[in-house]
mmCIF file of C-alpha atoms in Angstrom:
data_model
loop_
_atom_site.group_PDB
_atom_site.id
_atom_site.type_symbol
_atom_site.label_atom_id
_atom_site.label_comp_id
_atom_site.label_asym_id
_atom_site.label_seq_id
_atom_site.Cartn_x
_atom_site.Cartn_y
_atom_site.Cartn_z
ATOM 1 C CA MET A 21 109.921 -77.436 -60.149
ATOM 2 C CA LYS A 22 111.139 -81.588 -59.193
ATOM 3 C CA LYS A 23 109.506 -80.589 -55.882
ATOM 4 C CA LEU A 24 106.294 -80.008 -57.206
ATOM 5 C CA VAL A 25 105.520 -82.459 -59.001
ATOM 6 C CA PHE A 26 106.627 -84.616 -56.171
ATOM 7 C CA SER A 27 103.569 -82.727 -53.697
ATOM 8 C CA LEU A 28 101.835 -83.940 -56.632
ATOM 9 C CA ALA A 29 102.269 -87.710 -56.399
ATOM 10 C CA PHE A 30 102.338 -87.068 -53.084
ATOM 11 C CA LEU A 31 99.333 -85.702 -52.383
ATOM 12 C CA SER A 32 97.414 -88.593 -54.992
ATOM 13 C CA LEU A 33 98.735 -91.601 -52.972
ATOM 14 C CA ILE A 34 96.213 -90.004 -49.682
ATOM 15 C CA PHE A 35 93.263 -89.160 -51.618
ATOM 16 C CA THR A 36 92.001 -91.090 -53.803
ATOM 17 C CA GLY A 37 88.636 -89.206 -54.488
ATOM 18 C CA CYS A 38 85.027 -89.840 -52.765
ATOM 19 C CA THR A 39 82.598 -92.500 -54.214
ATOM 20 C CA SER A 40 78.992 -93.043 -52.941
ATOM 21 C CA SER A 41 79.965 -95.752 -50.815
ATOM 22 C CA ASP A 42 81.341 -93.258 -48.795
ATOM 23 C CA ASP A 43 78.698 -90.936 -48.122
ATOM 24 C CA GLU A 44 76.857 -91.779 -44.490
ATOM 25 C CA THR A 45 73.073 -91.357 -43.744
ATOM 26 C CA VAL A 46 72.927 -89.663 -39.712
ATOM 27 C CA ALA A 47 69.610 -91.307 -37.778
ATOM 28 C CA PRO A 48 67.316 -87.801 -37.424
ATOM 29 C CA ILE A 49 67.461 -87.569 -33.375
ATOM 30 C CA THR A 50 63.878 -88.380 -31.783
ATOM 31 C CA PRO A 51 63.342 -85.890 -29.164
ATOM 32 C CA ALA A 52 61.815 -87.244 -25.523
ATOM 33 C CA GLY A 53 58.231 -86.321 -24.745
ATOM 34 C CA SER A 54 58.150 -84.354 -20.910
ATOM 35 C CA GLY A 55 56.347 -81.888 -18.828
ATOM 36 C CA GLU A 56 53.732 -81.687 -15.809
ATOM 37 C CA ILE A 57 50.275 -83.343 -17.083
ATOM 38 C CA THR A 58 48.497 -81.761 -14.972
ATOM 39 C CA GLY A 59 44.536 -79.541 -14.259
ATOM 40 C CA ASP A 60 40.917 -80.294 -17.098
ATOM 41 C CA GLN A 61 42.175 -81.303 -19.829
ATOM 42 C CA THR A 62 39.845 -79.099 -23.425
ATOM 43 C CA THR A 63 42.532 -78.964 -26.003
ATOM 44 C CA SER A 64 43.570 -82.689 -27.613
ATOM 45 C CA LYS A 65 46.758 -82.692 -27.406
ATOM 46 C CA THR A 66 50.209 -86.200 -28.452
ATOM 47 C CA PHE A 67 51.897 -86.966 -26.389
ATOM 48 C CA ILE A 68 55.024 -87.999 -27.794
ATOM 49 C CA LYS A 69 57.489 -90.688 -26.299
ATOM 50 C CA GLY A 70 58.596 -89.822 -22.964
ATOM 51 C CA SER A 71 58.237 -89.528 -19.080
ATOM 52 C CA TYR A 72 55.718 -87.235 -18.132
ATOM 53 C CA THR A 73 54.294 -86.596 -14.027
ATOM 54 C CA LEU A 74 50.651 -86.465 -13.368
ATOM 55 C CA LYS A 75 50.189 -83.754 -10.578
ATOM 56 C CA GLY A 76 45.932 -84.082 -9.140
ATOM 57 C CA ILE A 77 43.010 -84.636 -10.458
ATOM 58 C CA VAL A 78 43.544 -84.560 -14.423
ATOM 59 C CA LYS A 79 40.354 -84.487 -16.246
ATOM 60 C CA ILE A 80 40.349 -85.190 -19.510
ATOM 61 C CA GLN A 81 37.373 -83.595 -20.669
ATOM 62 C CA SER A 82 33.634 -84.098 -22.970
ATOM 63 C CA GLY A 83 35.207 -83.693 -26.623
ATOM 64 C CA VAL A 84 39.089 -84.265 -25.996
ATOM 65 C CA THR A 85 41.089 -86.966 -27.300
ATOM 66 C CA LEU A 86 44.337 -87.672 -25.335
ATOM 67 C CA THR A 87 47.181 -89.305 -26.715
ATOM 68 C CA PHE A 88 49.925 -91.019 -25.439
ATOM 69 C CA ASP A 89 52.619 -93.073 -27.965
ATOM 70 C CA ALA A 90 54.459 -96.816 -27.247
ATOM 71 C CA GLY A 91 56.686 -96.295 -24.731
ATOM 72 C CA SER A 92 56.096 -92.957 -22.382
ATOM 73 C CA THR A 93 55.591 -93.429 -18.475
ATOM 74 C CA ILE A 94 53.332 -91.471 -16.746
ATOM 75 C CA THR A 95 54.680 -90.605 -12.848
ATOM 76 C CA ALA A 96 52.457 -89.875 -10.033
ATOM 77 C CA ASP A 97 53.377 -88.227 -7.034
ATOM 78 C CA VAL A 98 51.809 -89.408 -3.560
ATOM 79 C CA THR A 99 53.220 -85.961 -2.077
ATOM 80 C CA SER A 100 51.053 -83.753 -3.898
ATOM 81 C CA GLY A 101 47.943 -85.012 -2.819
ATOM 82 C CA VAL A 102 45.491 -87.491 -4.763
ATOM 83 C CA ASP A 103 46.301 -88.490 -8.377
ATOM 84 C CA ALA A 104 44.426 -89.524 -10.813
ATOM 85 C CA LEU A 105 44.009 -89.722 -14.386
ATOM 86 C CA VAL A 106 39.719 -89.444 -15.963
ATOM 87 C CA VAL A 107 38.256 -89.955 -18.241
ATOM 88 C CA LEU A 108 34.485 -87.768 -18.490
ATOM 89 C CA ASN A 109 31.640 -88.406 -20.717
ATOM 90 C CA GLY A 110 33.328 -87.200 -24.018
ATOM 91 C CA GLY A 111 36.091 -87.495 -23.818
ATOM 92 C CA LYS A 112 38.812 -89.519 -25.045
ATOM 93 C CA LEU A 113 41.738 -91.902 -23.919
ATOM 94 C CA ILE A 114 43.740 -92.877 -26.122
ATOM 95 C CA MET A 115 46.885 -94.952 -24.780
ATOM 96 C CA ASN A 116 48.466 -97.929 -27.690
ATOM 97 C CA GLY A 117 51.187 -99.025 -26.702
ATOM 98 C CA THR A 118 53.482 -102.099 -27.879
ATOM 99 C CA ALA A 119 53.826 -104.914 -26.026
ATOM 100 C CA ALA A 120 57.009 -104.643 -26.041
ATOM 101 C CA GLU A 121 57.036 -101.486 -25.421
ATOM 102 C CA PRO A 122 53.611 -100.723 -23.416
ATOM 103 C CA ILE A 123 52.448 -97.294 -21.491
ATOM 104 C CA VAL A 124 53.776 -97.516 -18.126
ATOM 105 C CA CYS A 125 51.831 -94.821 -15.423
ATOM 106 C CA THR A 126 53.070 -95.375 -11.849
ATOM 107 C CA GLU A 127 54.479 -93.177 -8.912
ATOM 108 C CA VAL A 128 57.115 -91.892 -8.076
ATOM 109 C CA SER A 129 57.241 -94.040 -4.415
ATOM 110 C CA SER A 130 56.369 -97.018 -5.640
ATOM 111 C CA THR A 131 53.645 -97.983 -2.636
ATOM 112 C CA PRO A 132 50.227 -99.171 -2.940
ATOM 113 C CA GLY A 133 47.414 -97.316 -3.027
ATOM 114 C CA SER A 134 49.054 -93.947 -3.503
ATOM 115 C CA TRP A 135 46.951 -92.912 -6.726
ATOM 116 C CA GLY A 136 43.132 -93.459 -8.211
ATOM 117 C CA GLY A 137 44.752 -94.693 -11.586
ATOM 118 C CA ILE A 138 42.790 -95.057 -15.167
ATOM 119 C CA ILE A 139 39.182 -93.473 -14.196
ATOM 120 C CA MET A 140 36.784 -93.079 -17.230
ATOM 121 C CA TYR A 141 33.596 -92.689 -18.287
ATOM 122 C CA GLY A 142 30.719 -93.286 -20.080
ATOM 123 C CA ASN A 143 26.838 -93.331 -21.171
ATOM 124 C CA ALA A 144 26.082 -96.505 -21.935
ATOM 125 C CA PRO A 145 23.346 -98.334 -19.546
ATOM 126 C CA ILE A 146 23.952 -99.495 -16.114
ATOM 127 C CA VAL A 147 21.065 -101.238 -13.348
ATOM 128 C CA GLY A 148 21.705 -99.561 -10.030
ATOM 129 C CA ALA A 149 20.237 -100.192 -6.596
ATOM 130 C CA ALA A 150 16.057 -100.449 -6.781
ATOM 131 C CA GLY A 151 16.542 -100.184 -10.702
ATOM 132 C CA VAL A 152 17.673 -96.955 -11.314
ATOM 133 C CA THR A 153 19.763 -96.098 -14.623
ATOM 134 C CA THR A 154 21.907 -93.607 -13.062
ATOM 135 C CA ALA A 155 23.850 -93.034 -9.879
ATOM 136 C CA THR A 156 27.146 -91.052 -7.901
ATOM 137 C CA SER A 157 30.593 -92.195 -8.426
ATOM 138 C CA GLU A 158 32.087 -93.737 -5.118
ATOM 139 C CA ASP A 159 35.643 -92.343 -6.527
ATOM 140 C CA GLY A 160 35.973 -89.838 -4.780
ATOM 141 C CA LEU A 161 34.497 -87.333 -7.155
ATOM 142 C CA ALA A 162 31.379 -87.679 -6.816
ATOM 143 C CA LEU A 163 30.586 -87.681 -10.851
ATOM 144 C CA PRO A 164 27.085 -89.678 -12.066
ATOM 145 C CA TYR A 165 27.117 -92.317 -14.144
ATOM 146 C CA GLY A 166 24.171 -94.228 -16.346
ATOM 147 C CA GLY A 167 22.728 -93.541 -19.504
ATOM 148 C CA THR A 168 21.304 -95.477 -22.880
ATOM 149 C CA ASN A 169 24.445 -95.944 -25.257
ATOM 150 C CA ASP A 170 25.281 -99.459 -25.415
ATOM 151 C CA THR A 171 28.350 -98.058 -28.025
ATOM 152 C CA HIS A 172 29.748 -95.354 -26.219
ATOM 153 C CA ASN A 173 33.529 -94.982 -26.793
ATOM 154 C CA GLY A 174 35.780 -93.696 -23.945
ATOM 155 C CA GLY A 175 38.983 -94.562 -26.032
ATOM 156 C CA THR A 176 41.286 -97.428 -27.079
ATOM 157 C CA LEU A 177 43.584 -99.023 -23.950
ATOM 158 C CA ARG A 178 45.947 -101.552 -24.853
ATOM 159 C CA TYR A 179 49.225 -103.171 -23.557
ATOM 160 C CA VAL A 180 48.855 -100.058 -20.865
ATOM 161 C CA ARG A 181 50.203 -101.014 -16.859
ATOM 162 C CA VAL A 182 49.228 -98.848 -13.768
ATOM 163 C CA GLU A 183 51.595 -99.353 -10.466
ATOM 164 C CA TYR A 184 50.223 -98.564 -6.989
ATOM 165 C CA ALA A 185 46.860 -97.530 -7.295
ATOM 166 C CA GLY A 186 44.008 -97.537 -5.200
ATOM 167 C CA LYS A 187 43.783 -95.020 -4.294
ATOM 168 C CA LYS A 188 41.595 -94.898 -0.461
ATOM 169 C CA ILE A 189 39.588 -91.753 0.225
ATOM 170 C CA THR A 190 40.313 -89.197 2.594
ATOM 171 C CA ASP A 191 36.474 -89.493 4.030
ATOM 172 C CA GLY A 192 37.010 -92.665 4.967
ATOM 173 C CA THR A 193 34.997 -94.338 2.067
ATOM 174 C CA SER A 194 34.916 -93.603 -1.194
ATOM 175 C CA GLU A 195 38.308 -95.555 -2.762
ATOM 176 C CA MET A 196 39.669 -95.433 -6.441
ATOM 177 C CA ASN A 197 41.272 -98.812 -8.574
ATOM 178 C CA GLY A 198 43.643 -99.713 -10.778
ATOM 179 C CA PHE A 199 41.071 -99.390 -13.311
ATOM 180 C CA SER A 200 37.517 -97.918 -13.113
ATOM 181 C CA PHE A 201 35.525 -97.943 -15.887
ATOM 182 C CA TYR A 202 32.196 -96.075 -14.963
ATOM 183 C CA SER A 203 28.903 -96.860 -17.199
ATOM 184 C CA VAL A 204 31.297 -96.887 -19.851
ATOM 185 C CA GLY A 205 30.141 -98.465 -23.670
ATOM 186 C CA SER A 206 31.294 -101.433 -26.163
ATOM 187 C CA GLY A 207 32.595 -98.699 -28.611
ATOM 188 C CA THR A 208 35.967 -98.424 -26.498
ATOM 189 C CA ILE A 209 38.881 -100.959 -26.534
ATOM 190 C CA LEU A 210 41.049 -102.158 -23.118
ATOM 191 C CA GLU A 211 43.358 -104.996 -24.101
ATOM 192 C CA ASN A 212 46.281 -106.200 -23.162
ATOM 193 C CA LEU A 213 46.035 -104.394 -20.163
ATOM 194 C CA VAL A 214 48.145 -104.606 -16.055
ATOM 195 C CA SER A 215 47.474 -103.536 -13.085
ATOM 196 C CA TYR A 216 50.095 -104.396 -10.741
ATOM 197 C CA LYS A 217 50.329 -103.913 -6.945
ATOM 198 C CA GLY A 218 47.232 -101.963 -6.185
ATOM 199 C CA ALA A 219 45.907 -101.590 -2.599
ATOM 200 C CA ASP A 220 42.238 -101.675 -3.535
ATOM 201 C CA ASP A 221 41.020 -103.814 -6.878
ATOM 202 C CA GLY A 222 42.483 -104.111 -10.055
ATOM 203 C CA TYR A 223 39.202 -103.402 -12.848
ATOM 204 C CA GLU A 224 36.556 -102.836 -12.090
ATOM 205 C CA PHE A 225 33.348 -102.342 -13.697
ATOM 206 C CA TYR A 226 29.977 -99.998 -13.130
ATOM 207 C CA GLY A 227 27.262 -101.553 -15.489
ATOM 208 C CA GLY A 228 28.362 -100.496 -18.998
ATOM 209 C CA THR A 229 29.246 -102.867 -21.901
ATOM 210 C CA VAL A 230 32.674 -102.474 -22.651
ATOM 211 C CA SER A 231 34.481 -105.757 -22.875
ATOM 212 C CA LEU A 232 37.744 -106.343 -21.968
ATOM 213 C CA LYS A 233 40.416 -108.490 -22.890
ATOM 214 C CA SER A 234 44.251 -110.484 -22.969
ATOM 215 C CA SER A 235 45.204 -108.753 -19.675
ATOM 216 C CA ILE A 236 46.490 -109.027 -16.195
ATOM 217 C CA SER A 237 46.425 -108.100 -12.075
ATOM 218 C CA TYR A 238 48.961 -109.450 -10.724
ATOM 219 C CA GLY A 239 48.865 -108.388 -6.287
ATOM 220 C CA ASN A 240 46.027 -105.898 -5.661
ATOM 221 C CA SER A 241 45.177 -105.907 -2.223
ATOM 222 C CA ASP A 242 41.352 -106.013 -2.617
ATOM 223 C CA ASP A 243 39.382 -108.640 -6.076
ATOM 224 C CA SER A 244 41.174 -108.840 -8.925
ATOM 225 C CA PHE A 245 38.558 -108.089 -11.056
ATOM 226 C CA ASP A 246 35.095 -106.881 -9.783
ATOM 227 C CA TRP A 247 31.507 -105.851 -10.989
ATOM 228 C CA GLN A 248 28.071 -104.139 -9.569
ATOM 229 C CA ASP A 249 25.393 -102.204 -11.030
ATOM 230 C CA GLY A 250 24.730 -104.685 -14.168
ATOM 231 C CA TRP A 251 27.768 -104.422 -16.374
ATOM 232 C CA LYS A 252 27.432 -106.972 -19.209
ATOM 233 C CA GLY A 253 30.626 -106.605 -21.036
ATOM 234 C CA GLN A 254 29.611 -110.356 -24.064
ATOM 235 C CA ASN A 255 33.355 -110.604 -25.263
ATOM 236 C CA SER A 256 35.529 -110.263 -22.483
ATOM 237 C CA THR A 257 38.842 -112.876 -22.323
ATOM 238 C CA ASN A 258 42.156 -114.218 -21.004
ATOM 239 C CA TRP A 259 41.840 -113.135 -17.192
ATOM 240 C CA TYR A 260 44.674 -113.623 -15.354
ATOM 241 C CA ALA A 261 45.059 -113.192 -11.926
ATOM 242 C CA TYR A 262 47.453 -113.958 -9.607
ATOM 243 C CA GLN A 263 46.766 -112.795 -6.297
ATOM 244 C CA VAL A 264 49.641 -112.295 -3.767
ATOM 245 C CA GLY A 265 50.741 -110.708 -0.260
ATOM 246 C CA THR A 266 47.361 -109.330 0.575
ATOM 247 C CA GLY A 267 44.240 -110.373 -1.068
ATOM 248 C CA ASN A 268 39.991 -110.895 -1.595
ATOM 249 C CA PHE A 269 38.603 -112.233 -4.377
ATOM 250 C CA GLY A 270 39.627 -113.739 -7.877
ATOM 251 C CA MET A 271 36.841 -112.090 -8.568
ATOM 252 C CA GLU A 272 33.363 -110.610 -7.027
ATOM 253 C CA ILE A 273 30.257 -110.922 -9.365
ATOM 254 C CA GLU A 274 27.403 -108.497 -8.136
ATOM 255 C CA ALA A 275 24.413 -106.391 -9.031
ATOM 256 C CA LYS A 276 22.929 -104.750 -6.948
ATOM 257 C CA SER A 277 20.225 -107.640 -5.516
ATOM 258 C CA VAL A 278 18.479 -106.704 -8.173
ATOM 259 C CA ASN A 279 17.527 -109.730 -11.272
ATOM 260 C CA ASN A 280 18.064 -109.486 -14.378
ATOM 261 C CA ALA A 281 17.870 -110.854 -17.165
ATOM 262 C CA PHE A 282 20.979 -110.413 -19.124
ATOM 263 C CA TRP A 283 24.520 -111.458 -17.370
ATOM 264 C CA PRO A 284 28.200 -110.902 -18.137
ATOM 265 C CA VAL A 285 30.028 -113.429 -21.043
ATOM 266 C CA VAL A 286 33.963 -113.994 -19.815
ATOM 267 C CA SER A 287 36.276 -116.900 -21.250
ATOM 268 C CA ASN A 288 40.019 -118.289 -21.184
ATOM 269 C CA ILE A 289 39.955 -116.928 -16.979
ATOM 270 C CA THR A 290 42.605 -118.270 -14.790
ATOM 271 C CA LEU A 291 42.829 -116.916 -11.239
ATOM 272 C CA LYS A 292 45.914 -118.410 -8.733
ATOM 273 C CA ARG A 293 46.683 -117.330 -5.501
ATOM 274 C CA ALA A 294 49.939 -117.563 -3.614
ATOM 275 C CA ALA A 295 50.245 -119.607 -0.592
ATOM 276 C CA GLY A 296 50.666 -116.810 2.374
ATOM 277 C CA THR A 297 48.433 -114.415 0.975
ATOM 278 C CA VAL A 298 45.538 -112.130 3.149
ATOM 279 C CA THR A 299 43.009 -111.298 3.410
ATOM 280 C CA GLU A 300 42.856 -107.056 3.626
ATOM 281 C CA GLY A 301 40.705 -107.694 6.554
ATOM 282 C CA GLY A 302 42.617 -110.927 8.048
ATOM 283 C CA THR A 303 41.253 -113.237 9.830
ATOM 284 C CA SER A 304 38.004 -111.936 10.429
ATOM 285 C CA ALA A 305 36.894 -111.309 6.670
ATOM 286 C CA ALA A 306 36.225 -114.840 5.065
ATOM 287 C CA GLU A 307 36.299 -113.127 1.432
ATOM 288 C CA TYR A 308 39.170 -115.489 -0.073
ATOM 289 C CA ASP A 309 37.152 -117.709 -2.856
ATOM 290 C CA ALA A 310 38.260 -118.179 -6.495
ATOM 291 C CA ILE A 311 34.534 -116.759 -7.153
ATOM 292 C CA GLN A 312 32.411 -114.854 -5.105
ATOM 293 C CA PHE A 313 28.315 -114.443 -7.145
ATOM 294 C CA LYS A 314 25.931 -112.152 -4.271
ATOM 295 C CA LYS A 315 23.544 -109.496 -4.880
ATOM 296 C CA GLN A 316 21.842 -111.724 -7.824
ATOM 297 C CA GLY A 317 25.362 -111.272 -9.508
ATOM 298 C CA ASN A 318 25.218 -113.579 -12.454
ATOM 299 C CA GLY A 319 27.155 -114.128 -15.632
ATOM 300 C CA GLU A 320 28.175 -117.483 -17.740
ATOM 301 C CA TYR A 321 31.902 -118.278 -17.886
ATOM 302 C CA SER A 322 33.951 -121.195 -19.592
ATOM 303 C CA ASN A 323 37.628 -122.257 -20.013
ATOM 304 C CA ILE A 324 38.897 -121.906 -15.943
ATOM 305 C CA LEU A 325 41.922 -122.888 -14.300
ATOM 306 C CA ILE A 326 41.663 -122.034 -10.434
ATOM 307 C CA SER A 327 44.817 -122.748 -8.142
ATOM 308 C CA GLY A 328 45.822 -121.919 -4.607
ATOM 309 C CA TYR A 329 42.687 -121.146 -3.047
ATOM 310 C CA THR A 330 42.333 -123.881 -0.755
ATOM 311 C CA THR A 331 42.713 -121.554 2.894
ATOM 312 C CA SER A 332 39.957 -123.749 5.552
ATOM 313 C CA GLY A 333 36.985 -122.561 4.777
ATOM 314 C CA ALA A 334 37.791 -121.451 0.719
ATOM 315 C CA THR A 335 36.035 -122.677 -1.955
ATOM 316 C CA ALA A 336 36.488 -121.682 -6.336
ATOM 317 C CA VAL A 337 32.856 -121.088 -5.717
ATOM 318 C CA ARG A 338 30.678 -118.514 -3.396
ATOM 319 C CA ILE A 339 26.997 -118.531 -3.575
ATOM 320 C CA GLN A 340 27.248 -115.554 -0.878
ATOM 321 C CA ASP A 341 23.134 -114.919 -0.460
ATOM 322 C CA ALA A 342 20.293 -117.254 -0.680
ATOM 323 C CA THR A 343 17.306 -115.005 -3.296
ATOM 324 C CA THR A 344 20.622 -114.823 -5.354
ATOM 325 C CA ASN A 345 21.019 -118.511 -5.398
ATOM 326 C CA THR A 346 17.279 -118.286 -5.804
ATOM 327 C CA ASP A 347 17.306 -116.013 -8.912
ATOM 328 C CA GLN A 348 20.384 -116.772 -11.030
ATOM 329 C CA VAL A 349 22.200 -121.002 -9.649
ATOM 330 C CA THR A 350 18.503 -122.473 -9.772
ATOM 331 C CA GLY A 351 17.520 -119.887 -12.047
ATOM 332 C CA GLY A 352 20.005 -121.239 -14.698
ATOM 333 C CA LYS A 353 21.869 -117.794 -14.155
ATOM 334 C CA ILE A 354 25.095 -118.731 -13.614
ATOM 335 C CA LYS A 355 26.637 -120.667 -16.274
ATOM 336 C CA LEU A 356 30.341 -122.654 -15.683
ATOM 337 C CA LEU A 357 31.871 -124.201 -17.844
ATOM 338 C CA ASN A 358 34.999 -126.310 -18.139
ATOM 339 C CA VAL A 359 36.009 -125.792 -15.058
ATOM 340 C CA LYS A 360 40.509 -126.870 -14.116
ATOM 341 C CA ILE A 361 40.620 -126.555 -9.870
ATOM 342 C CA ASN A 362 44.936 -127.651 -9.186
ATOM 343 C CA ASP A 363 44.949 -128.813 -6.120
ATOM 344 C CA GLY A 364 42.158 -129.276 -3.058
ATOM 345 C CA THR A 365 40.686 -125.478 -3.750
ATOM 346 C CA SER A 366 36.392 -126.662 -3.378
ATOM 347 C CA GLN A 367 34.312 -126.991 -6.908
ATOM 348 C CA PHE A 368 31.603 -124.922 -4.833
ATOM 349 C CA ALA A 369 29.539 -123.680 -1.396
ATOM 350 C CA GLY A 370 27.251 -121.484 -0.041
ATOM 351 C CA ALA A 371 26.786 -119.028 2.536
ATOM 352 C CA GLY A 372 25.571 -119.640 6.253
ATOM 353 C CA THR A 373 22.794 -121.677 5.239
ATOM 354 C CA VAL A 374 22.957 -120.916 1.267
ATOM 355 C CA SER A 375 23.088 -124.864 -0.445
ATOM 356 C CA PRO A 376 23.611 -124.311 -4.476
ATOM 357 C CA SER A 377 22.830 -126.957 -6.576
ATOM 358 C CA PHE A 378 24.053 -125.870 -10.215
ATOM 359 C CA ALA A 379 22.390 -128.514 -12.630
ATOM 360 C CA PRO A 380 24.376 -130.192 -14.708
ATOM 361 C CA ALA A 381 24.894 -128.360 -17.510
ATOM 362 C CA ASN A 382 26.423 -125.288 -16.154
ATOM 363 C CA TYR A 383 28.392 -126.287 -13.677
ATOM 364 C CA THR A 384 31.030 -128.007 -15.558
ATOM 365 C CA THR A 385 34.356 -129.247 -15.148
ATOM 366 C CA SER A 386 37.107 -130.361 -16.842
ATOM 367 C CA THR A 387 40.406 -132.603 -16.686
ATOM 368 C CA THR A 388 42.287 -129.688 -19.277
ATOM 369 C CA SER A 389 41.889 -126.241 -19.200
ATOM 370 C CA ILE A 390 44.289 -123.827 -19.646
ATOM 371 C CA GLY A 391 42.557 -120.533 -18.721
ATOM 372 C CA ALA A 392 43.985 -117.626 -20.145
ATOM 373 C CA THR A 393 46.329 -117.542 -22.842
ATOM 374 C CA ILE A 394 48.532 -114.066 -22.561
ATOM 375 C CA ILE A 395 51.523 -113.954 -24.637
ATOM 376 C CA THR A 396 54.840 -112.119 -22.685
ATOM 377 C CA GLY A 397 56.728 -109.092 -23.823
ATOM 378 C CA ALA A 398 58.418 -106.263 -21.717
ATOM 379 C CA TRP A 399 54.614 -105.375 -20.774
ATOM 380 C CA THR A 400 54.214 -108.638 -18.424
ATOM 381 C CA VAL A 401 57.595 -108.041 -16.755
ATOM 382 C CA VAL A 402 57.971 -105.601 -13.754
ATOM 383 C CA ASN A 403 61.161 -104.878 -12.693
ATOM 384 C CA GLY A 404 63.463 -107.945 -13.579
ATOM 385 C CA VAL A 405 59.969 -110.301 -12.457
ATOM 386 C CA SER A 406 57.923 -111.855 -14.714
ATOM 387 C CA LEU A 407 52.730 -111.140 -13.695
ATOM 388 C CA ILE A 408 53.404 -114.877 -15.065
ATOM 389 C CA GLN A 409 53.777 -117.376 -12.448
#
């Protein structure tokens, strides 16, 4: 009996009972997404945060929406052939990354020009060569674009980085960019995007009405921002370009030689060119200006900061042909307001015998313009290097 009493007493010393404070909450394990994305996408689906492989030309069909969670990575592989993520007219791509968790679309070899990037089609208006309202894409897919729907909606791209794109197609003439927008409408949201080290343009617009906000073009071999076919986005702002290694124009602006009464509007622009940067075509190609207007390109641009375009013969703004000078410069359809040049780059010049003369109200300078304002975060850093130089 004494032994039993002793044992109970001993147990009472080592067991004190349960209280509510002893309950522990175990966090649920969130599965990571994975798998291969290939072929025509005919059913809407959501890809949870994870790592995915892109194989071939992936086309989002009309009526289908693909959604990717923040923090996802989509990786192409040059050895699998031509890879690209294509949104057809009527389809939608939803990529809502965050500043801390961007969605990264990259390529396994980290080699510029290894894949086709993101390509989106819509049915917003275009003005093509000779004034046509439809045209055929130059991305190797030979798809039609153009329409009458100003507010076309191809989805939402926020905090998305495309790396190592700009694929050259084997026919020798067709090319893809980091981001390609064919007649995309104003209902589409493009914000906080990065085009990183592609072998062609960072962004190219082929007509349409969509606007681009708070976005970066870094180290792309051709132009940082490029458009044609009468693109007329009206609410673009905070464009940042840094050209390093190889690069042509900071902005190449054209309208397929069609004089027009509309123009894009872009505010807060930074165009920087690192010392030693060469043009894509070598010394024989004088494509080294910050902004070039040609073939009736026009528009209104304000709060512009330009630096590094100091190669002999380069200028901040070049008017490439006499017709553009007559119709767009003299006609008052090119406006460059509050331009600040941080070094010895000349203000503007013409090609050959072209001698542009801006009305005082259409070309103004400033000592206080700061260009683009980019809120930094994980989305603006690649391999530990900030893209804001």
